[in-house]
Amino acid sequence: MIGGGIAGLSAAAALSNQAKVAVLEAEEQIGFHSSGRSATMVHYALGDRLVRALTSASRSFFDDPPVDFTDTPLGHRMAVLVHARDEEKEALEQLETEISLFAPLERLDARGVHELCPLLNDDARHGIADRNGLRLDPHALLQANLKRVKSNGGELHTASRASRIERRAGAWHVATERGETYSAPILVNAAGSWADHVAALAGVQPLGLSPLPRTIITFDAPAGVALDGLPFAKTIGDELYFAPESGRLFASPMDEVPSDPTDAQPDEYEVALAAHRMEERTIVKVGRIHSKWAGLRTFTRDRHPAAGFAPDAEGFFWLAGQGGFGLQTSPAMAGIAASLIGGEAWPVADITPEQLSPGRFLAQHA
Ligand SMILES: Cc1cc2nc3c(=O)[nH]c(=O)nc-3n(C[C@H](O)[C@H](O)[C@H](O)COP(=O)(O)OP(=O)(O)OC[C@H]3O[C@@H](n4cnc5c(N)ncnc54)[C@H](O)[C@@H]3O)c2cc1C
């Protein structure tokens, strides 16, 4: 397994029930890139029907994880509010129809919107609320997956960047920058934003993945505001979301400017835009910015993940393109990897393997 983010660790945990798994992570700690920089929500305003189906298939795992997986809660309830101005009402209704297939929603008028989120400006006049949203604890999730890998005899090697990959005598041989070599009949490429790069190292045709940085800032809430009951609040268009975060608020301008795979850093324009949109859409005055960070959300061309064996290389399995939904879909995606690699039951009834097949991006195999 190349990649010690949520994709690699959750698939490694699922596969370790029946196979010997070694996870190679380039950085010194797991979750250093996207998986440690996320907004950590489980909600249905993200993506389309396929992404919602993956989210829905993952939800019971978060609510009720297997007892031998963790005894730490994997998250806590946080309502999700999508709000709209008068002229955006139609778009809100469209989203309501789409989400209602997966989660019970409440329709809110202007009063209901402000009762749920008193910070919003008066022009937020329509809303849909999912009171059953979940804010994940990504540390607990990563650690529980890692614990399962280790208790099943698997290995994690950090500071182990794969730098040479070749197929010889029915196995993949991966050499790291530190000079160690690992061999296995199956190589899983869960390298997040670097997944195309890892494919190129292995001589496998890349999928054309697109890493898009997203910025988050944290700042103080107005004095006297009870943070506990506040929802994750998102504009119907992709302009702004905010939510309570460790006694403060966090906000993102939902930026999507393409980048190379890199250790993403917050761009000053996006930081200023987050503060500006927060002041435009809410009653909050953003004073000192307490912290800021950025992470990459890596998409395939159709914004659906790629999971499956590469059609052009024996034993090379893609697990990439988790975009902005990689945490909340990780139990289903891990189950899909265990099904396609280990022959376990297919875990998501209304999705087919073909819909996730990496071959759909490769002209001669589509
Ligand atoms: C601001 C922001 C908000 C988000 N909000 C949400 C949300 O609310 N809900 C949600 O579900 N998702 C959210 N996401 C998306 C989610 O974080 C990602 O989809 C997910 O973390 C992707 O996981 P990954 O394991 O594929 O990638 P990563 O976590 O980046 O892991 C890939 C790993 O591969 C390693 N690697 C790369 N190359 C090599 C190599 N050659 N050798 C060894 N290791 C290598 C990297 O070091 C990295 O650790 C958000 C993301 C961001 C940035």
Short mmCIF file of C-alpha atoms in Angstrom, two decimals, residues 124-313:
data_model
loop_
_atom_site.label_atom_id
_atom_site.label_comp_id
_atom_site.label_asym_id
_atom_site.label_seq_id
_atom_site.Cartn_x
_atom_site.Cartn_y
_atom_site.Cartn_z
CA ALA A 124 -30.15 33.87 4.40
CA ARG A 125 -33.89 33.29 4.06
CA HIS A 126 -34.20 29.63 3.10
CA GLY A 127 -32.52 26.54 4.42
CA ILE A 128 -32.37 22.78 4.52
CA ALA A 129 -31.05 21.13 7.65
CA ASP A 130 -29.75 17.64 8.30
CA ARG A 131 -29.78 17.40 12.10
CA ASN A 132 -27.94 14.11 11.88
CA GLY A 133 -24.68 15.46 10.38
CA LEU A 134 -21.45 14.14 11.86
CA ARG A 135 -18.12 15.83 12.54
CA LEU A 136 -15.41 13.18 12.43
CA ASP A 137 -12.35 12.89 14.63
CA PRO A 138 -9.78 12.17 11.89
CA HIS A 139 -7.06 11.31 14.40
CA ALA A 140 -9.26 8.64 16.02
CA LEU A 141 -10.22 7.32 12.59
CA LEU A 142 -6.65 7.08 11.29
CA GLN A 143 -5.36 5.54 14.52
CA ALA A 144 -8.13 2.95 14.70
CA ASN A 145 -7.39 1.86 11.13
CA LEU A 146 -3.70 1.67 11.89
CA LYS A 147 -4.35 -0.35 15.05
CA ARG A 148 -6.30 -2.88 12.99
CA VAL A 149 -3.51 -3.14 10.40
CA LYS A 150 -0.98 -3.84 13.15
CA SER A 151 -3.14 -6.23 15.14
CA ASN A 152 -3.59 -8.27 11.95
CA GLY A 153 0.19 -8.47 11.51
CA GLY A 154 0.50 -5.66 8.96
CA GLU A 155 3.26 -3.08 8.92
CA LEU A 156 3.49 0.71 8.64
CA HIS A 157 6.74 2.22 7.39
CA THR A 158 6.85 6.01 7.70
CA ALA A 159 9.52 8.24 6.16
CA SER A 160 9.43 5.67 3.35
CA ARG A 161 8.81 7.46 0.08
CA ALA A 162 8.50 5.02 -2.83
CA SER A 163 11.00 6.21 -5.41
CA ARG A 164 11.46 3.21 -7.75
CA ILE A 165 8.77 0.74 -8.71
CA GLU A 166 9.08 -2.22 -11.06
CA ARG A 167 7.26 -5.41 -11.92
CA ARG A 168 9.46 -8.50 -12.04
CA ALA A 169 8.72 -12.21 -11.77
CA GLY A 170 5.05 -11.76 -10.88
CA ALA A 171 5.60 -9.17 -8.14
CA TRP A 172 5.93 -5.44 -7.65
CA HIS A 173 9.23 -4.33 -6.15
CA VAL A 174 9.18 -0.91 -4.49
CA ALA A 175 12.40 0.80 -3.44
CA THR A 176 12.17 3.72 -1.02
CA GLU A 177 14.37 6.80 -0.82
CA ARG A 178 15.83 5.28 2.34
CA GLY A 179 17.08 2.34 0.29
CA GLU A 180 14.70 -0.37 1.54
CA THR A 181 12.85 -2.64 -0.86
CA TYR A 182 9.40 -4.19 -0.43
CA SER A 183 7.84 -6.77 -2.73
CA ALA A 184 4.27 -7.92 -3.18
CA PRO A 185 2.11 -9.42 -5.93
CA ILE A 186 -0.35 -6.53 -5.54
CA LEU A 187 0.51 -2.85 -5.24
CA VAL A 188 -2.22 -0.45 -4.11
CA ASN A 189 -1.73 3.14 -5.19
CA ALA A 190 -3.36 5.27 -2.46
CA ALA A 191 -0.90 8.14 -2.79
CA GLY A 192 -3.59 10.87 -2.82
CA SER A 193 -2.43 13.89 -4.80
CA TRP A 194 0.69 11.95 -5.87
CA ALA A 195 -1.19 8.93 -7.24
CA ASP A 196 -0.48 9.84 -10.89
CA HIS A 197 3.16 10.34 -9.98
CA VAL A 198 3.33 6.89 -8.35
CA ALA A 199 1.69 5.37 -11.44
CA ALA A 200 4.30 7.02 -13.67
CA LEU A 201 7.07 5.57 -11.48
CA ALA A 202 5.56 2.14 -12.07
CA GLY A 203 5.21 2.68 -15.83
CA VAL A 204 1.41 2.73 -15.51
CA GLN A 205 -0.67 5.23 -17.46
CA PRO A 206 -1.75 8.14 -15.20
CA LEU A 207 -5.45 9.02 -14.84
CA GLY A 208 -5.11 12.81 -15.17
CA LEU A 209 -5.82 13.57 -11.51
CA SER A 210 -6.29 17.16 -10.49
CA PRO A 211 -5.19 18.34 -7.01
CA LEU A 212 -7.15 21.42 -5.91
CA PRO A 213 -6.02 23.26 -2.76
CA ARG A 214 -8.62 24.33 -0.22
CA THR A 215 -8.00 26.90 2.51
CA ILE A 216 -9.30 27.06 6.07
CA ILE A 217 -8.97 29.84 8.66
CA THR A 218 -9.91 29.88 12.33
CA PHE A 219 -10.84 32.99 14.35
CA ASP A 220 -12.79 34.04 17.43
CA ALA A 221 -16.58 33.93 17.48
CA PRO A 222 -18.42 37.04 18.71
CA ALA A 223 -18.52 37.23 22.51
CA GLY A 224 -21.47 35.49 24.11
CA VAL A 225 -22.31 33.19 21.17
CA ALA A 226 -22.95 29.60 22.29
CA LEU A 227 -20.77 27.61 19.91
CA ASP A 228 -22.00 24.18 20.96
CA GLY A 229 -25.28 24.21 19.08
CA LEU A 230 -23.99 25.86 15.90
CA PRO A 231 -24.23 23.85 12.69
CA PHE A 232 -21.80 23.36 9.83
CA ALA A 233 -23.31 26.14 7.68
CA LYS A 234 -22.78 26.22 3.93
CA THR A 235 -23.98 28.58 1.20
CA ILE A 236 -25.98 26.83 -1.53
CA GLY A 237 -23.36 27.91 -4.06
CA ASP A 238 -19.76 26.89 -3.33
CA GLU A 239 -18.79 30.21 -1.69
CA LEU A 240 -18.40 29.71 2.04
CA TYR A 241 -18.75 27.22 4.83
CA PHE A 242 -18.11 27.69 8.52
CA ALA A 243 -18.58 25.76 11.75
CA PRO A 244 -17.46 25.76 15.37
CA GLU A 245 -13.92 24.51 15.93
CA SER A 246 -12.28 24.04 19.37
CA GLY A 247 -13.87 27.12 20.98
CA ARG A 248 -13.55 29.24 17.83
CA LEU A 249 -14.98 29.25 14.31
CA PHE A 250 -13.44 27.91 11.16
CA ALA A 251 -14.32 29.03 7.64
CA SER A 252 -13.36 28.18 4.06
CA PRO A 253 -13.94 30.21 0.87
CA MET A 254 -14.26 26.83 -0.91
CA ASP A 255 -11.36 27.65 -3.23
CA GLU A 256 -10.52 25.36 -6.15
CA VAL A 257 -7.44 26.62 -7.99
CA PRO A 258 -5.47 23.75 -9.59
CA SER A 259 -2.07 22.92 -8.14
CA ASP A 260 0.72 20.40 -8.48
CA PRO A 261 0.90 17.76 -5.76
CA THR A 262 2.69 19.52 -2.93
CA ASP A 263 2.69 20.33 0.77
CA ALA A 264 -0.12 22.87 0.29
CA GLN A 265 0.21 26.19 2.08
CA PRO A 266 -2.58 28.74 2.62
CA ASP A 267 -2.66 31.36 -0.11
CA GLU A 268 -3.02 34.91 1.28
CA TYR A 269 -5.70 35.84 -1.25
CA GLU A 270 -7.84 32.85 -0.20
CA VAL A 271 -7.28 33.64 3.48
CA ALA A 272 -8.51 37.22 2.88
CA LEU A 273 -11.42 35.91 0.80
CA ALA A 274 -12.51 33.57 3.61
CA ALA A 275 -12.57 36.50 6.04
CA HIS A 276 -14.34 38.75 3.52
CA ARG A 277 -17.07 36.21 2.73
CA MET A 278 -17.56 35.50 6.43
CA GLU A 279 -18.21 39.21 7.02
CA GLU A 280 -20.40 39.43 3.91
CA ARG A 281 -22.66 36.47 4.79
CA THR A 282 -22.71 36.65 8.61
CA ILE A 283 -22.73 39.14 11.47
CA VAL A 284 -19.23 38.03 12.49
CA LYS A 285 -16.33 40.48 12.32
CA VAL A 286 -13.20 38.46 11.65
CA GLY A 287 -10.51 39.94 13.86
CA ARG A 288 -7.20 38.19 14.34
CA ILE A 289 -6.85 35.00 12.33
CA HIS A 290 -5.88 32.42 14.89
CA SER A 291 -4.69 29.73 12.47
CA LYS A 292 -4.83 28.89 8.76
CA TRP A 293 -4.00 25.91 6.65
CA ALA A 294 -4.58 24.41 3.22
CA GLY A 295 -4.86 20.89 1.91
CA LEU A 296 -5.35 19.27 -1.47
CA ARG A 297 -8.57 17.71 -2.66
CA THR A 298 -7.67 15.48 -5.59
CA PHE A 299 -10.26 14.76 -8.25
CA THR A 300 -10.60 12.54 -11.28
CA ARG A 301 -12.08 14.09 -14.41
CA ASP A 302 -15.65 13.00 -13.54
CA ARG A 303 -15.20 13.73 -9.81
CA HIS A 304 -15.89 10.10 -8.91
CA PRO A 305 -13.15 8.08 -7.22
CA ALA A 306 -11.09 5.51 -9.10
CA ALA A 307 -10.94 2.06 -7.48
CA GLY A 308 -9.87 -1.00 -9.42
CA PHE A 309 -7.01 -2.77 -11.12
CA ALA A 310 -5.19 -0.82 -13.82
CA PRO A 311 -6.10 -2.33 -17.19
CA ASP A 312 -2.53 -1.77 -18.39
CA ALA A 313 -0.53 -3.33 -15.51
#
